[in-house]
Amino acid sequence: MVFYIYCVFQAVSYFSNVYRCIKNSRISSISLGDSLLYVFRGAKEFSPGMQIDIPLFEILIVLYITFIITYYITADQKAVGKNILVISGSASGWWLSKYITMLLAVIIYMAGIFAANTIVGLIMTGSRFSMSLNITGTEAVRIFLQTKLELDFNMPLVIILCFVCLVTMTGISLLLAYISNAVFGFVVNLFFFIVSICSMKWFFFYNYFMTIRIPHVYNRWPYGLCLMLAINILLVATGIIYSKKKDFI
């Protein structure tokens, strides 16, 4: 519930600025794609000597989902969870069910972000709001992201990359909570997040969760997508192998 309240708060803040810009004739319309570009903007380009730009929204998402998933997986290995494991007779099947649950949770959270921006956008800007995922123009990008982006990218593809990246991040936390504890998963995720903020290479896949990094990673998106899918396959396989060797009793 806290996450969805924050989504609405963030959407209201964004569309309040959009409304003022429309009223002052700085822009004529706005789209869902524009708002999502802002939501997942992330950290600006980093170079030595400059102050690190902390992407608070992305970190909030990771912290929230990490907390929910890791708490769930940790609690389910104790007390009632042990009985479930014994009754089911398949620890690897139990692990797969947790991974699928995590995947569904990420879909629900992403849907919440879409819904919050769509509903608030329609209420606050009316007919000026479009549900298209396409970007309306460079002026809106310049005003709200405070940077210039060449609009030579496919916004639906960028959203898919954000989704796959979020699944991968959450999957890493899930596995580490499974084999160790939730704190370890959080620390590792935070470490990779910071490394990605400081380096805009395509193989630091957390950059795909920061749309402002598009100029640096978009042209290598097939490699980044394959890397994230490979990591997810490895996470599932590692969880199955660990399940077969772990003594839950």
Coordinates of N, CA, C and O in Angstrom, one line a residue, residues 49-212:
G49 N 34.7 13.5 -10.2 CA 34.7 14.9 -9.8 C 33.3 15.6 -9.6 O 33.2 16.6 -9.0
M50 N 32.3 14.9 -10.2 CA 31.0 15.5 -10.1 C 30.2 14.8 -9.0 O 30.5 13.7 -8.6
Q51 N 29.2 15.4 -8.5 CA 28.4 14.9 -7.4 C 27.5 13.8 -8.0 O 26.9 13.9 -9.1
I52 N 27.4 12.6 -7.3 CA 26.6 11.5 -7.7 C 25.1 11.9 -7.6 O 24.7 12.3 -6.6
D53 N 24.4 11.6 -8.7 CA 22.9 11.8 -8.7 C 22.2 10.6 -8.2 O 22.3 9.5 -8.9
I54 N 21.6 10.6 -7.1 CA 21.0 9.4 -6.5 C 19.5 9.3 -7.0 O 18.7 10.1 -6.8
P55 N 19.2 8.2 -7.7 CA 17.9 7.9 -8.3 C 16.9 7.4 -7.1 O 16.8 6.2 -7.0
L56 N 16.3 8.3 -6.4 CA 15.6 7.9 -5.2 C 14.4 7.0 -5.6 O 14.1 6.0 -4.8
F57 N 13.7 7.2 -6.7 CA 12.5 6.4 -7.0 C 12.9 5.0 -7.3 O 12.3 4.0 -6.8
E58 N 14.0 4.8 -8.1 CA 14.4 3.4 -8.4 C 14.9 2.7 -7.1 O 14.6 1.5 -7.0
I59 N 15.6 3.4 -6.3 CA 16.1 2.8 -5.0 C 14.9 2.4 -4.2 O 14.9 1.3 -3.5
L60 N 13.8 3.2 -4.1 CA 12.6 2.9 -3.3 C 12.0 1.7 -3.8 O 11.6 0.8 -3.1
I61 N 11.9 1.5 -5.2 CA 11.3 0.3 -5.8 C 12.0 -0.9 -5.4 O 11.5 -1.9 -4.9
V62 N 13.4 -0.8 -5.5 CA 14.2 -2.0 -5.2 C 14.1 -2.3 -3.7 O 13.9 -3.5 -3.4
L63 N 14.2 -1.3 -2.9 CA 14.1 -1.6 -1.4 C 12.8 -2.2 -1.0 O 12.7 -3.2 -0.3
Y64 N 11.7 -1.7 -1.6 CA 10.4 -2.1 -1.2 C 10.2 -3.6 -1.7 O 9.8 -4.5 -0.9
I65 N 10.4 -3.9 -3.0 CA 10.2 -5.2 -3.5 C 11.2 -6.2 -2.8 O 10.8 -7.3 -2.5
T66 N 12.4 -5.8 -2.6 CA 13.4 -6.6 -1.9 C 12.9 -7.0 -0.5 O 13.0 -8.2 -0.1
F67 N 12.4 -6.0 0.2 CA 11.9 -6.3 1.5 C 10.7 -7.3 1.5 O 10.7 -8.3 2.2
I68 N 9.7 -7.1 0.6 CA 8.6 -7.9 0.6 C 9.0 -9.4 0.2 O 8.6 -10.3 0.8
I69 N 9.7 -9.5 -0.9 CA 10.1 -10.8 -1.4 C 11.0 -11.5 -0.4 O 10.8 -12.7 -0.1
T70 N 12.0 -10.9 0.1 CA 13.0 -11.5 0.9 C 12.4 -11.9 2.3 O 12.6 -13.0 2.8
Y71 N 11.5 -11.1 2.8 CA 10.8 -11.4 4.0 C 9.9 -12.6 3.8 O 9.8 -13.5 4.7
Y72 N 9.2 -12.7 2.7 CA 8.3 -13.8 2.4 C 9.1 -15.1 2.3 O 8.7 -16.1 2.8
I73 N 10.2 -15.0 1.5 CA 11.0 -16.3 1.3 C 11.7 -16.7 2.6 O 11.8 -17.9 2.9
T74 N 12.1 -15.8 3.4 CA 12.8 -16.2 4.7 C 11.7 -16.7 5.7 O 12.0 -17.7 6.3
A75 N 10.6 -16.1 5.8 CA 9.6 -16.6 6.7 C 9.0 -17.9 6.3 O 8.7 -18.7 7.2
D76 N 9.0 -18.2 5.0 CA 8.4 -19.4 4.5 C 9.3 -20.6 4.7 O 8.9 -21.7 4.4
Q77 N 10.6 -20.4 5.1 CA 11.5 -21.5 5.4 C 11.4 -21.9 6.9 O 12.1 -22.8 7.3
K78 N 10.6 -21.2 7.6 CA 10.5 -21.5 9.0 C 9.0 -21.9 9.4 O 8.1 -21.6 8.6
A79 N 8.9 -22.6 10.5 CA 7.6 -22.9 11.0 C 6.7 -23.5 10.0 O 6.9 -24.6 9.5
V80 N 5.6 -22.8 9.6 CA 4.6 -23.3 8.7 C 5.2 -23.7 7.3 O 4.9 -24.6 6.7
G81 N 6.2 -22.8 6.9 CA 6.9 -23.1 5.7 C 7.6 -24.4 5.6 O 7.6 -25.1 4.5
K82 N 8.1 -24.9 6.7 CA 8.7 -26.2 6.7 C 7.7 -27.3 6.5 O 7.9 -28.3 5.8
N83 N 6.5 -27.1 7.1 CA 5.5 -28.1 6.9 C 5.0 -28.2 5.4 O 4.7 -29.2 4.9
I84 N 5.0 -27.0 4.8 CA 4.6 -26.9 3.4 C 5.6 -27.6 2.5 O 5.3 -28.4 1.6
L85 N 6.9 -27.4 2.9 CA 8.0 -28.1 2.1 C 7.9 -29.6 2.3 O 8.0 -30.4 1.3
V86 N 7.6 -30.1 3.5 CA 7.5 -31.5 3.7 C 6.3 -32.1 3.0 O 6.4 -33.2 2.4
I87 N 5.2 -31.4 3.0 CA 4.0 -31.9 2.4 C 4.1 -31.9 0.9 O 3.7 -32.9 0.2
S88 N 4.7 -30.9 0.3 CA 4.9 -30.8 -1.1 C 5.9 -31.8 -1.6 O 5.7 -32.3 -2.7
G89 N 6.9 -32.1 -0.8 CA 7.9 -33.1 -1.2 C 8.8 -32.7 -2.3 O 9.5 -33.5 -2.8
S90 N 8.8 -31.5 -2.6 CA 9.7 -31.0 -3.7 C 10.2 -29.6 -3.3 O 9.5 -28.6 -3.5
A91 N 11.4 -29.5 -2.9 CA 12.0 -28.2 -2.5 C 12.3 -27.4 -3.8 O 12.1 -26.2 -3.8
S92 N 12.7 -28.1 -4.9 CA 12.9 -27.3 -6.1 C 11.6 -26.8 -6.7 O 11.6 -25.6 -7.2
G93 N 10.5 -27.5 -6.6 CA 9.2 -27.0 -7.0 C 8.8 -25.8 -6.1 O 8.2 -24.9 -6.6
W94 N 9.1 -25.9 -4.9 CA 8.8 -24.8 -3.9 C 9.6 -23.6 -4.4 O 9.0 -22.5 -4.4
W95 N 10.8 -23.7 -4.7 CA 11.7 -22.6 -5.2 C 11.1 -22.0 -6.5 O 11.0 -20.8 -6.6
L96 N 10.7 -22.8 -7.4 CA 10.1 -22.3 -8.7 C 8.9 -21.5 -8.4 O 8.6 -20.5 -9.0
S97 N 8.1 -22.0 -7.4 CA 6.8 -21.3 -7.1 C 7.1 -19.9 -6.6 O 6.4 -18.9 -6.8
K98 N 8.2 -19.8 -5.8 CA 8.6 -18.5 -5.2 C 9.1 -17.6 -6.4 O 8.8 -16.4 -6.3
Y99 N 9.8 -18.1 -7.3 CA 10.3 -17.3 -8.4 C 9.1 -16.8 -9.3 O 9.1 -15.6 -9.7
I100 N 8.2 -17.7 -9.5 CA 7.0 -17.3 -10.3 C 6.2 -16.2 -9.5 O 5.7 -15.2 -10.1
T101 N 6.1 -16.4 -8.2 CA 5.4 -15.4 -7.4 C 6.1 -14.0 -7.5 O 5.5 -13.0 -7.6
M102 N 7.5 -14.1 -7.4 CA 8.2 -12.9 -7.6 C 8.0 -12.2 -8.9 O 7.8 -11.0 -9.0
L103 N 7.9 -13.0 -10.0 CA 7.7 -12.4 -11.3 C 6.3 -11.8 -11.4 O 6.1 -10.7 -11.9
L104 N 5.3 -12.4 -10.8 CA 3.9 -11.8 -10.8 C 3.9 -10.6 -9.9 O 3.2 -9.6 -10.3
A105 N 4.7 -10.5 -8.8 CA 4.7 -9.4 -8.0 C 5.3 -8.2 -8.7 O 4.8 -7.0 -8.7
V106 N 6.4 -8.4 -9.5 CA 7.0 -7.3 -10.3 C 6.0 -6.8 -11.3 O 5.9 -5.6 -11.6
I107 N 5.2 -7.7 -12.0 CA 4.2 -7.3 -13.0 C 3.2 -6.4 -12.3 O 2.8 -5.4 -12.8
I108 N 2.7 -6.8 -11.1 CA 1.7 -6.0 -10.4 C 2.3 -4.6 -10.0 O 1.6 -3.6 -10.1
Y109 N 3.5 -4.6 -9.6 CA 4.1 -3.3 -9.2 C 4.2 -2.4 -10.4 O 4.0 -1.2 -10.4
M110 N 4.7 -3.0 -11.6 CA 4.8 -2.2 -12.8 C 3.4 -1.7 -13.2 O 3.2 -0.6 -13.7
A111 N 2.4 -2.6 -13.1 CA 1.0 -2.2 -13.4 C 0.5 -1.0 -12.6 O -0.2 -0.1 -13.0
G112 N 1.0 -1.0 -11.3 CA 0.6 0.1 -10.4 C 1.2 1.4 -10.8 O 0.5 2.4 -10.8
I113 N 2.4 1.4 -11.3 CA 3.1 2.6 -11.8 C 2.3 3.1 -13.1 O 2.0 4.3 -13.2
F114 N 2.0 2.2 -14.0 CA 1.2 2.5 -15.2 C -0.1 3.1 -14.8 O -0.5 4.2 -15.3
A115 N -0.8 2.5 -13.9 CA -2.2 2.9 -13.5 C -2.1 4.3 -12.8 O -3.0 5.1 -13.1
A116 N -1.2 4.5 -11.9 CA -1.1 5.8 -11.2 C -0.9 6.9 -12.2 O -1.5 8.0 -12.1
N117 N 0.0 6.7 -13.1 CA 0.3 7.8 -14.1 C -0.8 8.0 -15.1 O -1.0 9.1 -15.5
T118 N -1.5 6.9 -15.4 CA -2.6 7.1 -16.4 C -3.8 7.8 -15.7 O -4.3 8.8 -16.3
I119 N -4.2 7.4 -14.5 CA -5.3 8.0 -13.8 C -5.1 9.4 -13.5 O -5.9 10.3 -13.7
V120 N -3.9 9.7 -12.9 CA -3.6 11.1 -12.5 C -3.4 11.9 -13.7 O -3.9 13.1 -13.7
G121 N -2.8 11.4 -14.8 CA -2.7 12.2 -16.0 C -4.0 12.6 -16.6 O -4.2 13.7 -17.0
L122 N -5.0 11.6 -16.6 CA -6.3 11.9 -17.2 C -7.0 13.0 -16.3 O -7.7 13.9 -16.8
I123 N -6.9 12.8 -15.0 CA -7.6 13.7 -14.1 C -7.0 15.2 -14.2 O -7.8 16.1 -14.3
M124 N -5.7 15.3 -14.2 CA -5.1 16.6 -14.1 C -4.9 17.3 -15.4 O -4.8 18.5 -15.5
T125 N -4.8 16.5 -16.5 CA -4.6 17.2 -17.8 C -5.6 16.9 -18.9 O -5.6 17.5 -20.0
G126 N -6.6 16.1 -18.5 CA -7.7 15.8 -19.4 C -7.4 15.4 -20.8 O -6.6 14.5 -21.0
S127 N -7.9 16.1 -21.8 CA -7.7 15.8 -23.2 C -6.3 16.0 -23.7 O -6.0 15.5 -24.8
R128 N -5.5 16.7 -22.9 CA -4.1 16.9 -23.3 C -3.3 15.7 -23.0 O -2.1 15.6 -23.4
F129 N -3.8 14.7 -22.3 CA -3.1 13.5 -22.0 C -3.4 12.4 -23.0 O -4.5 12.1 -23.3
S130 N -2.3 11.7 -23.4 CA -2.4 10.6 -24.4 C -1.9 9.4 -23.7 O -0.9 9.4 -23.0
M131 N -2.6 8.2 -23.9 CA -2.1 7.0 -23.3 C -1.1 6.3 -24.2 O -0.7 5.2 -23.9
S132 N -0.6 7.0 -25.2 CA 0.4 6.4 -26.1 C 1.7 6.3 -25.3 O 2.1 7.2 -24.5
L133 N 2.5 5.3 -25.6 CA 3.9 5.2 -25.0 C 4.9 6.0 -25.8 O 6.1 6.0 -25.4
N134 N 4.5 6.6 -26.9 CA 5.4 7.4 -27.7 C 5.7 8.7 -27.0 O 4.9 9.3 -26.2
I135 N 6.9 9.3 -27.2 CA 7.3 10.5 -26.6 C 6.7 11.7 -27.4 O 6.8 11.6 -28.7
T136 N 6.2 12.7 -26.8 CA 5.5 13.8 -27.5 C 6.5 14.7 -28.2 O 6.2 15.3 -29.3
G137 N 7.7 14.9 -27.7 CA 8.6 15.8 -28.3 C 9.8 16.1 -27.4 O 9.8 15.8 -26.2
T138 N 10.8 16.7 -28.0 CA 12.0 17.0 -27.2 C 11.8 18.1 -26.1 O 12.6 18.1 -25.2
E139 N 10.8 19.0 -26.3 CA 10.7 20.0 -25.3 C 10.2 19.5 -24.0 O 10.8 19.9 -22.9
A140 N 9.3 18.5 -24.0 CA 8.9 17.9 -22.7 C 10.0 17.2 -22.0 O 10.2 17.2 -20.8
V141 N 10.9 16.5 -22.8 CA 12.0 15.8 -22.3 C 13.0 16.8 -21.7 O 13.5 16.6 -20.6
R142 N 13.2 17.9 -22.4 CA 14.2 18.9 -21.9 C 13.7 19.5 -20.6 O 14.5 19.8 -19.7
I143 N 12.4 19.8 -20.5 CA 11.8 20.5 -19.3 C 11.9 19.6 -18.1 O 12.3 19.9 -17.0
F144 N 11.4 18.3 -18.2 CA 11.2 17.5 -17.1 C 12.4 16.6 -16.7 O 12.6 16.3 -15.6
L145 N 13.2 16.3 -17.7 CA 14.4 15.5 -17.4 C 15.6 16.4 -17.3 O 16.7 16.0 -16.9
Q146 N 15.5 17.7 -17.7 CA 16.5 18.7 -17.6 C 17.8 18.2 -18.4 O 18.9 18.4 -17.9
T147 N 17.5 17.6 -19.5 CA 18.6 17.2 -20.4 C 18.1 17.0 -21.8 O 16.9 17.1 -22.0
K148 N 19.0 16.8 -22.8 CA 18.6 16.6 -24.2 C 18.8 15.2 -24.5 O 19.8 14.6 -24.3
L149 N 17.7 14.6 -25.1 CA 17.8 13.2 -25.5 C 17.4 13.2 -27.0 O 16.4 13.8 -27.4
E150 N 18.2 12.5 -27.8 CA 17.7 12.2 -29.2 C 16.6 11.2 -29.1 O 16.8 10.1 -28.5
L151 N 15.5 11.5 -29.8 CA 14.4 10.6 -29.7 C 14.4 9.5 -30.8 O 13.4 9.2 -31.5
D152 N 15.6 8.9 -30.9 CA 15.8 7.8 -31.8 C 15.7 6.4 -31.2 O 16.5 5.5 -31.5
F153 N 14.8 6.3 -30.2 CA 14.7 5.0 -29.5 C 13.2 4.7 -29.5 O 12.3 5.5 -29.6
N154 N 13.0 3.4 -29.2 CA 11.6 2.8 -29.1 C 11.2 2.8 -27.7 O 11.7 2.0 -26.9
M155 N 10.3 3.6 -27.3 CA 9.9 3.7 -25.9 C 9.3 2.5 -25.3 O 9.6 2.1 -24.2
P156 N 8.4 1.8 -26.1 CA 7.9 0.5 -25.5 C 9.0 -0.5 -25.2 O 9.0 -1.2 -24.2
L157 N 10.1 -0.5 -26.1 CA 11.2 -1.4 -25.9 C 11.9 -1.0 -24.6 O 12.4 -1.8 -23.8
V158 N 12.1 0.3 -24.4 CA 12.7 0.8 -23.2 C 12.0 0.4 -21.9 O 12.6 0.0 -20.9
I159 N 10.6 0.4 -22.0 CA 9.8 -0.1 -20.8 C 10.0 -1.6 -20.6 O 10.1 -2.0 -19.5
I160 N 10.1 -2.3 -21.7 CA 10.4 -3.8 -21.5 C 11.7 -4.0 -20.9 O 11.8 -4.9 -20.0
L161 N 12.7 -3.2 -21.3 CA 14.1 -3.4 -20.7 C 14.0 -3.0 -19.2 O 14.7 -3.7 -18.4
C162 N 13.2 -2.0 -18.8 CA 13.1 -1.6 -17.4 C 12.5 -2.8 -16.7 O 12.9 -3.1 -15.5
F163 N 11.4 -3.4 -17.3 CA 10.8 -4.5 -16.6 C 11.7 -5.7 -16.4 O 11.8 -6.3 -15.3
V164 N 12.4 -6.1 -17.4 CA 13.3 -7.2 -17.3 C 14.4 -6.9 -16.3 O 14.8 -7.8 -15.6
C165 N 14.9 -5.7 -16.3 CA 15.9 -5.3 -15.3 C 15.4 -5.4 -13.9 O 16.1 -5.9 -13.0
L166 N 14.2 -5.0 -13.7 CA 13.6 -5.1 -12.3 C 13.4 -6.5 -11.9 O 13.6 -6.9 -10.8
V167 N 13.0 -7.4 -12.9 CA 12.8 -8.8 -12.6 C 14.2 -9.4 -12.2 O 14.3 -10.1 -11.2
T168 N 15.2 -9.0 -12.9 CA 16.6 -9.5 -12.6 C 17.1 -9.1 -11.3 O 17.6 -9.8 -10.5
M169 N 16.9 -7.8 -11.0 CA 17.3 -7.2 -9.7 C 16.6 -8.0 -8.5 O 17.2 -8.4 -7.5
T170 N 15.3 -8.2 -8.7 CA 14.5 -8.8 -7.6 C 14.8 -10.3 -7.5 O 14.9 -10.9 -6.4
G171 N 15.1 -10.9 -8.7 CA 15.5 -12.3 -8.7 C 16.8 -12.5 -7.9 O 17.0 -13.5 -7.2
I172 N 17.8 -11.6 -8.1 CA 19.0 -11.7 -7.4 C 18.8 -11.6 -5.9 O 19.4 -12.4 -5.1
S173 N 18.0 -10.7 -5.4 CA 17.6 -10.6 -4.0 C 17.0 -11.8 -3.5 O 17.2 -12.3 -2.4
L174 N 16.1 -12.4 -4.3 CA 15.3 -13.6 -3.9 C 16.3 -14.7 -3.7 O 16.2 -15.4 -2.7
L175 N 17.2 -15.0 -4.6 CA 18.1 -16.1 -4.5 C 19.0 -15.9 -3.3 O 19.2 -16.9 -2.5
L176 N 19.6 -14.7 -3.1 CA 20.5 -14.5 -2.0 C 19.8 -14.6 -0.7 O 20.4 -15.1 0.3
A177 N 18.5 -14.2 -0.6 CA 17.8 -14.4 0.6 C 17.5 -15.9 0.9 O 17.5 -16.3 2.0
Y178 N 17.3 -16.6 -0.2 CA 17.1 -18.1 -0.1 C 18.3 -18.8 0.4 O 18.2 -19.7 1.3
I179 N 19.5 -18.5 -0.1 CA 20.7 -19.2 0.3 C 21.4 -18.6 1.5 O 22.2 -19.3 2.1
S180 N 21.1 -17.3 1.8 CA 21.7 -16.7 2.9 C 20.7 -15.9 3.8 O 20.0 -16.5 4.6
N181 N 20.6 -14.6 3.5 CA 19.6 -13.8 4.3 C 19.2 -12.6 3.5 O 19.9 -12.2 2.5
A182 N 18.2 -11.9 3.9 CA 17.7 -10.8 3.2 C 18.7 -9.6 3.2 O 18.8 -8.9 2.2
V183 N 19.4 -9.4 4.3 CA 20.4 -8.3 4.4 C 21.5 -8.5 3.3 O 21.9 -7.5 2.7
F184 N 22.0 -9.7 3.1 CA 23.0 -10.0 2.1 C 22.5 -9.6 0.7 O 23.2 -9.0 -0.1
G185 N 21.2 -10.0 0.4 CA 20.6 -9.7 -0.9 C 20.5 -8.2 -1.1 O 20.8 -7.7 -2.2
F186 N 20.1 -7.5 0.0 CA 20.0 -6.1 -0.1 C 21.3 -5.4 -0.4 O 21.5 -4.5 -1.3
V187 N 22.4 -5.8 0.3 CA 23.7 -5.2 0.2 C 24.3 -5.5 -1.2 O 24.8 -4.5 -1.8
V188 N 24.1 -6.7 -1.7 CA 24.6 -7.0 -3.1 C 23.9 -6.2 -4.1 O 24.5 -5.6 -5.1
N189 N 22.6 -6.1 -4.0 CA 21.8 -5.3 -5.0 C 22.2 -3.8 -4.9 O 22.4 -3.2 -6.0
L190 N 22.4 -3.3 -3.7 CA 22.8 -1.9 -3.6 C 24.1 -1.6 -4.2 O 24.4 -0.6 -4.8
F191 N 25.0 -2.6 -4.0 CA 26.4 -2.5 -4.5 C 26.4 -2.4 -6.1 O 27.0 -1.5 -6.7
F192 N 25.6 -3.3 -6.7 CA 25.5 -3.3 -8.2 C 24.8 -2.0 -8.7 O 25.1 -1.5 -9.7
F193 N 23.9 -1.5 -7.9 CA 23.2 -0.3 -8.2 C 24.2 0.9 -8.3 O 24.2 1.7 -9.2
I194 N 25.0 1.0 -7.2 CA 26.0 2.1 -7.2 C 27.0 2.0 -8.3 O 27.4 3.0 -8.9
V195 N 27.5 0.7 -8.5 CA 28.4 0.5 -9.6 C 27.9 1.0 -10.9 O 28.5 1.6 -11.8
S196 N 26.6 0.6 -11.2 CA 25.9 1.0 -12.4 C 25.8 2.5 -12.5 O 25.9 3.1 -13.6
I197 N 25.5 3.2 -11.4 CA 25.4 4.7 -11.4 C 26.7 5.3 -11.9 O 26.8 6.3 -12.6
C198 N 27.9 4.7 -11.4 CA 29.2 5.2 -11.7 C 29.7 4.8 -13.1 O 30.7 5.4 -13.6
S199 N 29.1 3.8 -13.7 CA 29.6 3.3 -15.0 C 28.4 3.1 -15.9 O 27.5 2.4 -15.5
M200 N 28.5 3.6 -17.1 CA 27.4 3.5 -18.1 C 27.6 2.5 -19.2 O 27.2 2.6 -20.3
K201 N 28.3 1.4 -18.8 CA 28.5 0.3 -19.7 C 27.3 -0.6 -19.9 O 26.5 -0.7 -18.9
W202 N 27.1 -1.1 -21.0 CA 25.9 -1.9 -21.3 C 25.8 -3.1 -20.3 O 24.7 -3.6 -20.0
F203 N 26.9 -3.7 -19.9 CA 26.9 -4.9 -19.1 C 26.6 -4.7 -17.7 O 26.4 -5.6 -16.9
F204 N 26.6 -3.4 -17.2 CA 26.1 -3.0 -15.9 C 24.6 -2.8 -16.1 O 24.1 -1.7 -16.3
F205 N 23.8 -3.9 -16.1 CA 22.5 -3.9 -16.6 C 21.5 -3.0 -15.8 O 20.4 -2.7 -16.3
Y206 N 21.9 -2.6 -14.6 CA 21.0 -1.7 -13.9 C 20.8 -0.4 -14.6 O 19.8 0.3 -14.3
N207 N 21.7 -0.1 -15.5 CA 21.5 1.1 -16.3 C 20.2 1.1 -17.2 O 19.7 2.1 -17.6
Y208 N 19.7 -0.1 -17.5 CA 18.5 -0.2 -18.3 C 17.3 0.2 -17.5 O 16.2 0.2 -18.0
F209 N 17.5 0.4 -16.2 CA 16.4 0.8 -15.3 C 16.4 2.3 -15.2 O 15.7 2.9 -14.4
M210 N 17.3 3.0 -15.9 CA 17.5 4.4 -15.8 C 17.4 5.0 -17.2 O 18.4 5.0 -18.0
T211 N 16.2 5.5 -17.6 CA 16.0 5.9 -19.0 C 16.9 7.1 -19.4 O 17.1 7.3 -20.6
I212 N 17.4 7.9 -18.5 CA 18.2 9.0 -18.8 C 19.6 8.5 -19.3 O 20.3 9.2 -20.0

